[in-house]
Short mmCIF file of C-alpha atoms and ligand atoms in Angstrom, two decimals:
data_model
loop_
_atom_site.label_atom_id
_atom_site.label_comp_id
_atom_site.label_asym_id
_atom_site.label_seq_id
_atom_site.Cartn_x
_atom_site.Cartn_y
_atom_site.Cartn_z
CA MET A 15 28.94 -10.51 -154.31
CA SER A 16 32.31 -12.01 -153.81
CA SER A 17 32.83 -15.51 -152.37
CA PRO A 18 36.04 -17.55 -151.83
CA GLU A 19 35.11 -19.54 -154.99
CA SER A 20 34.66 -16.49 -157.21
CA THR A 21 37.84 -14.84 -155.76
CA ARG A 22 39.74 -18.06 -156.51
CA ASP A 23 38.38 -18.11 -160.03
CA LYS A 24 39.51 -14.52 -160.60
CA ILE A 25 42.99 -15.28 -159.23
CA LEU A 26 43.39 -18.36 -161.44
CA HIS A 27 42.16 -16.37 -164.47
CA LEU A 28 44.85 -13.83 -163.73
CA VAL A 29 47.43 -16.51 -163.31
CA ALA A 30 46.65 -17.84 -166.86
CA GLU A 31 46.91 -14.24 -168.07
CA HIS A 32 50.25 -13.83 -166.26
CA TYR A 33 51.53 -17.01 -167.95
CA ARG A 34 50.68 -15.67 -171.37
CA GLU A 35 52.36 -12.32 -170.58
CA ALA A 36 55.48 -13.57 -168.74
CA HIS A 37 56.27 -17.06 -169.82
CA LYS A 38 55.11 -17.71 -173.40
CA SER A 39 58.04 -18.76 -175.50
CA ARG A 40 60.17 -16.09 -177.00
CA PRO A 41 61.25 -16.14 -180.66
CA PHE A 42 64.42 -18.10 -181.45
CA VAL A 43 67.31 -15.84 -182.50
CA PRO A 44 70.04 -18.08 -183.99
CA GLY A 45 73.29 -17.51 -182.20
CA ASN A 46 71.74 -15.40 -179.46
CA THR A 47 69.21 -17.71 -177.97
CA ARG A 48 70.82 -20.29 -175.71
CA ILE A 49 69.97 -23.89 -176.66
CA HIS A 50 69.57 -25.43 -173.25
CA TYR A 51 70.25 -29.16 -172.79
CA ALA A 52 67.07 -29.34 -170.60
CA GLY A 53 64.54 -27.19 -168.77
CA ARG A 54 61.06 -26.87 -167.41
CA VAL A 55 58.37 -27.26 -169.98
CA PHE A 56 55.08 -25.95 -168.73
CA ASP A 57 52.10 -23.76 -169.45
CA GLU A 58 49.40 -22.04 -167.43
CA GLN A 59 48.14 -25.43 -166.15
CA GLU A 60 51.23 -25.98 -163.94
CA LEU A 61 50.98 -22.33 -162.63
CA ILE A 62 47.27 -22.71 -161.92
CA ALA A 63 47.92 -26.04 -160.09
CA ALA A 64 50.65 -24.49 -157.95
CA VAL A 65 48.50 -21.36 -157.08
CA ASN A 66 45.46 -23.54 -156.41
CA ALA A 67 47.50 -25.62 -153.96
CA CYS A 68 48.86 -22.47 -152.34
CA LEU A 69 45.26 -21.19 -151.90
CA ASP A 70 44.34 -24.56 -150.30
CA PHE A 71 47.38 -24.03 -148.13
CA TRP A 72 47.68 -27.69 -147.22
CA LEU A 73 51.45 -27.23 -147.67
CA THR A 74 52.79 -30.56 -146.51
CA ASP A 75 52.04 -33.96 -148.05
CA GLY A 76 48.27 -34.00 -148.70
CA PRO A 77 45.58 -34.72 -151.30
CA ASN A 78 47.74 -33.85 -154.28
CA THR A 79 50.51 -36.03 -153.02
CA ALA A 80 48.24 -39.03 -152.69
CA ALA A 81 46.92 -38.57 -156.22
CA PHE A 82 50.41 -37.99 -157.59
CA GLU A 83 51.75 -41.14 -156.03
CA GLN A 84 48.84 -43.15 -157.48
CA GLY A 85 49.32 -41.55 -160.94
CA LEU A 86 53.01 -42.39 -160.96
CA ALA A 87 52.41 -46.00 -159.84
CA ASP A 88 49.81 -46.40 -162.57
CA TYR A 89 52.00 -44.89 -165.19
CA VAL A 90 55.01 -47.07 -164.55
CA GLY A 91 52.91 -50.13 -163.68
CA VAL A 92 53.94 -50.82 -160.11
CA ARG A 93 51.83 -51.18 -156.97
CA SER A 94 53.29 -48.33 -154.98
CA ALA A 95 55.04 -45.01 -155.44
CA VAL A 96 56.39 -43.08 -152.49
CA ALA A 97 56.88 -39.39 -153.38
CA VAL A 98 60.14 -37.82 -151.93
CA ASN A 99 61.91 -34.53 -152.23
CA SER A 100 64.51 -35.66 -154.86
CA GLY A 101 65.89 -38.47 -156.93
CA SER A 102 68.87 -38.57 -154.61
CA SER A 103 66.55 -39.00 -151.58
CA ALA A 104 64.75 -41.74 -153.58
CA ASN A 105 68.05 -43.56 -153.99
CA LEU A 106 68.94 -43.04 -150.34
CA ILE A 107 65.58 -44.45 -149.20
CA ALA A 108 65.77 -47.40 -151.61
CA MET A 109 69.15 -48.47 -150.20
CA ALA A 110 68.11 -47.84 -146.56
CA THR A 111 64.96 -49.83 -147.12
CA LEU A 112 67.00 -52.88 -148.05
CA CYS A 113 68.98 -52.49 -144.79
CA SER A 114 65.87 -52.44 -142.61
CA ASN A 115 65.73 -54.85 -139.63
CA GLN A 116 62.10 -55.37 -140.49
CA LEU A 117 63.24 -57.49 -143.41
CA GLU A 118 64.04 -61.15 -142.92
CA HIS A 119 67.43 -60.91 -144.54
CA PRO A 120 68.45 -57.22 -144.55
CA LEU A 121 71.71 -55.97 -146.01
CA GLU A 122 74.42 -55.75 -143.40
CA PRO A 123 77.37 -53.35 -143.11
CA GLY A 124 80.16 -54.68 -145.30
CA ASP A 125 77.81 -56.37 -147.77
CA GLU A 126 78.62 -55.65 -151.42
CA VAL A 127 76.54 -53.96 -154.05
CA ILE A 128 77.59 -54.12 -157.73
CA THR A 129 77.21 -50.75 -159.48
CA PRO A 130 78.49 -49.07 -162.64
CA ALA A 131 81.58 -46.96 -162.30
CA VAL A 132 80.07 -44.24 -164.57
CA GLY A 133 77.02 -42.38 -163.52
CA PHE A 134 75.51 -39.79 -161.18
CA PRO A 135 77.17 -39.58 -157.77
CA THR A 136 73.96 -40.12 -155.77
CA THR A 137 73.53 -43.59 -157.21
CA VAL A 138 76.68 -44.57 -155.46
CA ALA A 139 76.52 -42.38 -152.39
CA PRO A 140 73.63 -44.25 -150.65
CA ILE A 141 75.60 -47.49 -150.89
CA VAL A 142 78.46 -45.87 -148.97
CA GLN A 143 76.11 -43.96 -146.66
CA ASN A 144 74.50 -47.26 -145.60
CA ARG A 145 77.94 -48.79 -144.84
CA LEU A 146 77.79 -51.13 -147.78
CA ILE A 147 80.64 -51.64 -150.21
CA PRO A 148 80.32 -50.65 -153.89
CA VAL A 149 81.90 -53.00 -156.46
CA PHE A 150 82.42 -50.99 -159.54
CA VAL A 151 81.99 -52.51 -163.01
CA ASP A 152 82.75 -50.93 -166.33
CA CYS A 153 80.06 -49.93 -168.86
CA ARG A 154 79.70 -50.20 -172.53
CA LEU A 155 80.55 -47.32 -174.84
CA GLY A 156 77.43 -46.22 -176.72
CA THR A 157 74.90 -47.40 -174.12
CA TYR A 158 76.93 -46.19 -171.13
CA ASN A 159 75.26 -48.91 -169.13
CA LEU A 160 76.56 -51.70 -166.99
CA ASN A 161 78.14 -54.46 -169.13
CA PRO A 162 76.50 -57.74 -167.90
CA ALA A 163 79.67 -59.61 -168.83
CA HIS A 164 81.34 -57.97 -165.85
CA LEU A 165 78.82 -59.21 -163.26
CA GLU A 166 80.32 -62.67 -162.77
CA PRO A 167 83.86 -61.36 -162.01
CA ALA A 168 82.32 -58.85 -159.59
CA LEU A 169 80.72 -61.56 -157.48
CA SER A 170 81.97 -62.48 -154.02
CA SER A 171 80.55 -64.21 -150.94
CA ARG A 172 79.36 -60.80 -149.69
CA THR A 173 77.54 -59.70 -152.90
CA ARG A 174 73.87 -58.91 -152.10
CA GLY A 175 72.71 -56.73 -154.92
CA ILE A 176 73.02 -54.66 -158.02
CA PHE A 177 72.23 -50.89 -158.12
CA LEU A 178 72.12 -49.78 -161.75
CA ALA A 179 71.04 -46.76 -163.67
CA HIS A 180 69.42 -46.62 -167.16
CA THR A 181 71.88 -44.03 -168.37
CA MET A 182 70.53 -41.14 -170.48
CA GLY A 183 67.26 -43.13 -170.79
CA ILE A 184 68.86 -46.14 -172.43
CA PRO A 185 67.51 -49.27 -170.76
CA ALA A 186 70.20 -51.51 -169.20
CA GLU A 187 70.33 -55.13 -170.55
CA MET A 188 67.69 -56.33 -168.11
CA THR A 189 67.21 -59.90 -169.38
CA ALA A 190 70.91 -60.84 -168.62
CA ILE A 191 70.94 -58.77 -165.45
CA VAL A 192 67.74 -60.23 -163.97
CA GLU A 193 68.89 -63.71 -164.85
CA PHE A 194 72.15 -63.18 -163.07
CA ALA A 195 70.42 -61.60 -160.02
CA HIS A 196 68.01 -64.52 -159.81
CA ALA A 197 70.77 -67.08 -160.08
CA HIS A 198 72.69 -65.44 -157.19
CA ARG A 199 69.73 -64.22 -155.12
CA LEU A 200 70.65 -60.59 -155.46
CA PHE A 201 68.26 -57.72 -155.23
CA ILE A 202 68.11 -55.16 -158.12
CA VAL A 203 67.50 -51.40 -157.55
CA GLU A 204 66.91 -49.44 -160.78
CA ASP A 205 67.82 -45.80 -160.83
CA ALA A 206 65.30 -44.79 -163.52
CA CYS A 207 65.81 -41.04 -162.77
CA ASP A 208 66.84 -40.48 -166.38
CA ALA A 209 64.57 -43.04 -167.98
CA LEU A 210 60.94 -42.41 -167.11
CA GLY A 211 58.92 -44.10 -169.88
CA SER A 212 61.77 -46.15 -171.34
CA THR A 213 60.88 -49.82 -172.16
CA ILE A 214 62.87 -52.95 -172.88
CA GLY A 215 61.14 -56.05 -174.16
CA GLY A 216 57.92 -54.04 -174.06
CA ARG A 217 58.28 -53.61 -170.25
CA MET A 218 58.77 -50.27 -168.47
CA VAL A 219 62.06 -49.71 -166.72
CA GLY A 220 61.44 -49.32 -163.03
CA THR A 221 59.41 -52.55 -162.93
CA PHE A 222 62.36 -55.03 -162.99
CA GLY A 223 63.98 -54.29 -159.60
CA GLU A 224 62.75 -54.84 -156.04
CA LEU A 225 62.81 -51.00 -155.90
CA SER A 226 63.29 -48.25 -158.48
CA THR A 227 63.66 -44.49 -158.31
CA LEU A 228 62.69 -41.34 -160.25
CA SER A 229 63.75 -37.76 -160.20
CA PHE A 230 61.69 -34.65 -161.00
CA TYR A 231 64.46 -32.12 -161.07
CA PRO A 232 63.84 -29.80 -164.03
CA ALA A 233 66.28 -31.62 -166.29
CA HIS A 234 64.22 -34.74 -166.16
CA HIS A 235 61.22 -36.05 -168.16
CA MET A 236 58.78 -34.15 -165.97
CA THR A 237 59.42 -31.73 -163.19
CA THR A 238 58.17 -30.58 -159.74
CA GLY A 239 61.24 -28.42 -159.20
CA GLU A 240 62.84 -30.74 -156.68
CA GLY A 241 61.21 -34.11 -156.28
CA GLY A 242 61.52 -37.82 -156.76
CA ALA A 243 59.83 -41.12 -156.07
CA VAL A 244 60.55 -44.66 -154.91
CA LEU A 245 58.62 -47.33 -156.73
CA THR A 246 57.95 -50.94 -155.74
CA ASP A 247 55.58 -53.77 -156.17
CA ASP A 248 56.31 -55.17 -152.72
CA PRO A 249 53.93 -53.90 -149.94
CA MET A 250 56.55 -54.45 -147.22
CA LEU A 251 59.24 -52.50 -149.06
CA ALA A 252 56.71 -49.74 -149.78
CA ARG A 253 55.85 -49.59 -146.06
CA ILE A 254 59.49 -49.40 -145.05
CA SER A 255 60.29 -46.73 -147.67
CA ARG A 256 57.32 -44.64 -146.49
CA SER A 257 58.42 -45.03 -142.85
CA LEU A 258 61.99 -44.00 -143.64
CA ARG A 259 60.63 -40.96 -145.54
CA ASP A 260 58.41 -40.00 -142.62
CA TRP A 261 60.83 -39.78 -139.65
CA GLY A 262 61.05 -43.56 -139.28
CA ARG A 263 57.54 -43.80 -137.78
CA ASP A 264 55.53 -47.00 -138.03
CA CYS A 265 52.15 -45.41 -138.52
CA GLN A 266 51.20 -45.15 -142.18
CA CYS A 267 48.11 -42.95 -141.69
CA THR A 268 47.61 -40.30 -144.24
CA TYR A 269 46.28 -36.75 -144.24
CA ASP A 270 42.64 -38.01 -144.38
CA SER A 271 42.86 -40.77 -141.80
CA PRO A 272 40.39 -40.41 -138.92
CA PRO A 273 41.58 -39.02 -135.53
CA ASP A 274 41.68 -42.60 -134.05
CA GLY A 275 43.89 -43.66 -137.00
CA ALA A 276 43.07 -45.95 -139.90
CA CYS A 277 43.39 -48.87 -137.42
CA GLY A 278 40.87 -47.32 -135.08
CA ARG A 279 43.11 -47.98 -132.06
CA ARG A 280 45.80 -45.39 -132.59
CA PHE A 281 46.27 -44.73 -128.83
CA GLU A 282 46.53 -48.33 -127.80
CA TRP A 283 49.77 -49.46 -129.40
CA HIS A 284 52.46 -51.20 -127.39
CA ILE A 285 56.18 -50.73 -127.46
CA PRO A 286 57.79 -54.07 -126.55
CA GLY A 287 59.31 -53.85 -123.04
CA PHE A 288 57.32 -50.72 -122.19
CA ASP A 289 54.16 -51.07 -120.11
CA GLU A 290 52.09 -47.99 -121.08
CA PRO A 291 50.08 -47.87 -124.28
CA TYR A 292 51.64 -45.49 -126.85
CA ASP A 293 50.26 -43.30 -129.69
CA HIS A 294 51.07 -45.12 -132.93
CA ARG A 295 51.99 -41.82 -134.56
CA TYR A 296 55.04 -41.75 -132.22
CA LEU A 297 56.09 -45.34 -132.62
CA PHE A 298 59.38 -45.41 -134.48
CA THR A 299 60.48 -48.68 -136.08
CA GLU A 300 63.15 -47.23 -138.34
CA ILE A 301 65.97 -44.67 -138.00
CA GLY A 302 64.36 -42.36 -140.55
CA TYR A 303 64.59 -39.03 -142.30
CA ASN A 304 62.04 -36.37 -143.31
CA LEU A 305 62.20 -36.48 -147.16
CA LYS A 306 58.65 -35.67 -147.98
CA MET A 307 57.37 -33.70 -150.99
CA THR A 308 55.05 -30.78 -150.43
CA ASP A 309 51.45 -30.61 -151.73
CA ILE A 310 52.37 -27.75 -153.93
CA GLN A 311 55.05 -29.72 -155.68
CA THR A 312 52.82 -32.63 -156.24
CA ALA A 313 50.09 -30.42 -157.61
CA ILE A 314 52.53 -29.29 -160.24
CA GLY A 315 53.49 -32.94 -160.69
CA LEU A 316 49.93 -33.95 -161.50
CA ALA A 317 49.78 -31.33 -164.22
CA GLN A 318 53.18 -32.56 -165.63
CA LEU A 319 52.14 -36.18 -165.40
CA ALA A 320 49.15 -35.49 -167.63
CA LYS A 321 51.64 -34.25 -170.34
CA LEU A 322 54.24 -37.01 -169.87
CA PRO A 323 53.26 -39.04 -173.00
CA GLU A 324 53.61 -35.98 -175.21
CA PHE A 325 56.87 -34.94 -173.52
CA ILE A 326 58.32 -38.44 -174.16
CA ALA A 327 57.15 -38.45 -177.79
CA LYS A 328 58.87 -35.10 -178.42
CA ARG A 329 62.10 -36.30 -176.71
CA LYS A 330 62.12 -39.37 -179.02
CA GLU A 331 61.45 -37.19 -182.12
CA ASN A 332 64.22 -34.70 -181.20
CA PHE A 333 66.64 -37.51 -180.50
CA SER A 334 65.93 -39.18 -183.88
CA ARG A 335 66.54 -35.92 -185.75
CA LEU A 336 69.74 -35.24 -184.00
CA GLN A 337 71.05 -38.81 -184.23
CA ALA A 338 70.21 -38.93 -187.98
CA GLY A 339 71.95 -35.59 -188.49
CA LEU A 340 75.08 -36.67 -186.57
CA LYS A 341 75.38 -40.11 -188.19
CA GLN A 342 77.75 -38.69 -190.89
CA TYR A 343 80.36 -37.94 -188.13
CA GLU A 344 80.61 -41.45 -186.79
CA GLU A 345 84.19 -41.73 -187.95
CA PHE A 346 84.98 -39.18 -185.16
CA LEU A 347 82.11 -39.61 -182.67
CA ILE A 348 80.66 -42.62 -180.84
CA LEU A 349 76.93 -42.05 -181.10
CA PRO A 350 74.40 -43.63 -178.68
CA THR A 351 73.37 -47.26 -179.19
CA TRP A 352 70.71 -49.24 -177.38
CA PRO A 353 69.62 -52.86 -177.04
CA THR A 354 67.49 -54.01 -180.01
CA GLU A 355 64.45 -54.73 -177.87
CA ALA A 356 64.68 -51.36 -176.08
CA ASP A 357 62.64 -48.20 -176.78
CA PRO A 358 64.49 -45.42 -174.86
CA SER A 359 62.67 -42.40 -173.52
CA TRP A 360 65.65 -40.17 -174.00
CA PHE A 361 67.09 -37.94 -171.28
CA ALA A 362 69.76 -36.55 -173.61
CA LEU A 363 72.04 -37.51 -176.50
CA PRO A 364 75.44 -38.73 -175.27
CA ILE A 365 78.50 -38.46 -177.53
CA THR A 366 82.07 -39.71 -177.09
CA VAL A 367 84.83 -38.23 -179.07
CA ARG A 368 86.82 -41.17 -180.49
CA PRO A 369 90.44 -41.35 -179.26
CA SER A 370 91.44 -41.40 -183.04
CA ALA A 371 89.67 -38.12 -183.76
CA PRO A 372 91.91 -35.18 -184.75
CA PHE A 373 90.39 -32.97 -181.97
CA ALA A 374 89.63 -33.22 -178.28
CA ARG A 375 86.31 -33.10 -176.44
CA ALA A 376 87.37 -29.72 -175.07
CA ASP A 377 87.59 -28.38 -178.67
CA MET A 378 84.11 -29.63 -179.56
CA ILE A 379 82.52 -28.35 -176.38
CA ALA A 380 84.17 -24.95 -176.71
CA TRP A 381 82.87 -24.71 -180.30
CA LEU A 382 79.30 -25.68 -179.34
CA GLU A 383 79.22 -23.50 -176.13
CA GLY A 384 80.63 -20.59 -178.15
CA ARG A 385 77.61 -20.96 -180.40
CA ASN A 386 75.23 -21.03 -177.42
CA VAL A 387 74.64 -24.81 -177.58
CA GLU A 388 74.64 -26.05 -174.03
CA THR A 389 76.60 -29.18 -173.25
CA ARG A 390 77.14 -31.32 -170.15
CA LEU A 391 79.61 -33.98 -169.15
CA LEU A 392 78.43 -37.52 -168.45
CA PHE A 393 77.93 -36.74 -164.81
CA ALA A 394 80.82 -37.88 -162.53
CA GLY A 395 82.70 -39.88 -165.21
CA ASN A 396 84.61 -42.66 -163.49
CA ILE A 397 83.29 -42.01 -159.99
CA ILE A 398 86.35 -43.29 -158.10
CA ARG A 399 88.44 -40.55 -159.70
CA GLN A 400 86.22 -37.93 -158.04
CA PRO A 401 87.77 -36.42 -154.86
CA GLY A 402 84.79 -37.30 -152.68
CA PHE A 403 84.89 -40.91 -153.69
CA ARG A 404 88.57 -41.54 -154.22
CA ASP A 405 89.17 -42.95 -150.70
CA ILE A 406 85.96 -44.97 -150.15
CA GLU A 407 86.25 -48.63 -149.49
CA HIS A 408 85.37 -50.37 -152.69
CA ARG A 409 86.32 -53.08 -155.17
CA ALA A 410 86.58 -52.63 -158.92
CA VAL A 411 86.40 -55.18 -161.73
CA GLY A 412 89.26 -54.70 -164.24
CA ASN A 413 90.73 -51.30 -165.09
CA LEU A 414 87.54 -49.44 -165.86
CA ALA A 415 89.02 -48.36 -169.15
CA ASN A 416 85.70 -47.30 -170.70
CA ALA A 417 84.81 -45.35 -167.57
CA ASP A 418 88.07 -43.45 -167.92
CA LEU A 419 87.48 -42.83 -171.62
CA ILE A 420 83.99 -41.56 -170.94
CA MET A 421 85.42 -39.25 -168.25
CA ARG A 422 87.93 -37.95 -170.77
CA ALA A 423 85.87 -37.87 -173.97
CA ALA A 424 82.12 -38.02 -173.45
CA PHE A 425 79.48 -35.23 -173.21
CA PHE A 426 75.84 -34.85 -173.96
CA ILE A 427 73.46 -32.40 -175.68
CA GLY A 428 69.78 -31.92 -175.07
CA VAL A 429 66.71 -33.52 -176.65
CA PHE A 430 64.08 -32.04 -174.27
CA PRO A 431 60.67 -30.95 -175.49
CA GLY A 432 61.66 -27.25 -175.32
CA LEU A 433 63.79 -27.79 -178.46
CA ASP A 434 61.71 -27.01 -181.61
CA ASP A 435 62.72 -27.82 -185.22
CA ASP A 436 64.61 -24.54 -185.65
CA ARG A 437 66.71 -25.14 -182.59
CA ILE A 438 67.50 -28.78 -183.62
CA ALA A 439 68.51 -27.52 -187.12
CA TYR A 440 70.72 -24.86 -185.51
CA VAL A 441 72.45 -27.53 -183.28
CA LEU A 442 73.12 -29.71 -186.39
CA GLU A 443 74.45 -26.70 -188.20
CA ALA A 444 76.83 -25.92 -185.32
CA PHE A 445 78.22 -29.47 -185.65
CA ALA A 446 78.48 -29.15 -189.39
CA ASP A 447 80.44 -25.87 -188.98
CA PHE A 448 82.75 -27.54 -186.55
CA PHE A 449 83.65 -30.31 -188.98
CA ARG A 450 84.05 -27.85 -191.86
CA SER A 451 86.46 -25.91 -189.71
CA LEU A 452 88.73 -28.98 -189.49
CA ASP A 453 89.24 -29.05 -193.32
C1 PLP B 23 70.77 -41.09 -162.86
C2 PLP B 23 70.48 -40.04 -161.80
N1 PLP B 23 70.25 -40.48 -160.59
C3 PLP B 23 69.94 -39.64 -159.59
C4 PLP B 23 69.89 -38.26 -159.79
C5 PLP B 23 69.59 -37.34 -158.71
O1 PLP B 23 68.33 -36.73 -158.81
P1 PLP B 23 68.05 -35.41 -158.02
O2 PLP B 23 68.72 -34.23 -158.70
O3 PLP B 23 66.53 -35.27 -158.09
O4 PLP B 23 68.50 -35.56 -156.58
C6 PLP B 23 70.18 -37.80 -161.07
C7 PLP B 23 70.17 -36.31 -161.28
O5 PLP B 23 70.03 -35.74 -162.28
C8 PLP B 23 70.48 -38.69 -162.11
O6 PLP B 23 70.80 -38.24 -163.35
#
C-alpha cells in the first residue's frame, strides 16, 4: 500500500538515480572541455534536499532556514546569521543596519565610510544607497586588499567606518585595521563573500567586524543558487538586520512561533501616539525590504554546508598546485601574496601582468580563453572609473595607481573544487605554451 512516506522515498530514490544519469561528471577532453573558473559542486544530496523541501512545500523561510542560519553562525563562530537572498543584499542590509534609528549613534547621511577602490560593485553600492560617502583607498598588489597605511590619510571628522572585502579569499590585514578602527571609534563591516573559511591569526574572517557578509552565488565557496547572509555577534544588530530583511517589521517571530507570538501578547502592542492596541506582526520600526531566502534554497545550503570543509581543502590544494606551477613566470606576472599569519580559503587565483612584461593582459587572456581556460577580470577594477560610479560623491586618497594598474592588467583563474588534477595540469600547460610562444 502506498503512503506519503513511501511515495516520497520512491521519488528521492529516483532523484538520486537522475543525478547519476544526468549530472555525474563527464570525462575531461583536453582542449574541448571548458575549464571553468567556478561552478556548482554538488551530488545527489543537494538534489534530494531540494526535492524534499519542495515536497514539504514550505516555500518561504522555514525550518531549513533556521537550521541553515544556525549552521552558518556555528561554522564562522558568530552568535547570529541572517540568511538573505544574495551577498549584495547582505551588504545592503549591513550598511542599512548601521543607519538604523534604533541605534544610539547611527550613521547619518553625509557620514564617510572608508572602502577599497578595487572590488565588487555591491560592496560600494550600499554606501551610496544609504546616502553615505565612500572614501576610496588604494590596495596592495598581490593581496588586492586595502593598504592600512592609507587609512590615516583617509580620515576626516565625518569618518564613521570601514567597509572592506577579503579579496579573492585573502584576509585583509586585520590587526592594523582593527587597531585603527578602535583608535578612531569606527565600525568595521567585512565583506567575506569571497572568503568563507579564511583565517588570519587563527581567527575566521567575518568575526572581526560589527557585521560581516557572505554570498552563496555559484562562484562562491558553497552555493544555494542565489543567497547570502549577514553575520554578527551583536544581538541588537542581528535584530535590526532581520527586521530590515523582513519588510522592516519589529516582530521577530519565526515560522514555528505560537499564534499569540513568542511574546504571548502579540495583539496587545502599542504604537506610540496611537490609542488602539496593534498586532506586533504589523508594527514597523524600520523602512525595510523583503530579502528573504526560501526554504528550498536553505535546504540546498545545509547539504553544501556539510561539505564546506572538503570544498575549502580542495580549493587550497588547487591553489597551491597552480601557484607552484606559475612561480617560474614571476618575472612577468605578479602572483598572489598574503599576510604571513593568514590562511586563505581561496576564491580564485589573481594574477597581474607586470607593466614590464613584453605582452598585455589581453594577449594572455586571449591565449587562455582560446584554449578553453576561463578567465575573469578583478571585478570592477578601479570602481570610480565605472560609468555607474563615475559621478558619485566621494573622496579618494592619492591617485589610486594600483587600482588603475589592476583595472588594466589583472585577471583571475579558478581554483574551485570542480577542477581535478588533469584540469590543473592542462591550465599550467596552457601557460607554459604561452610563454614558449614568446621565444
Ligand atoms: C566580494 C563580493 N561581494 C559581494 C558580492 C555579491 O554577491 P552576490 O552575487 O551574491 O550578490 C560578490 C559577488 O561575487 C563579491 O565577489
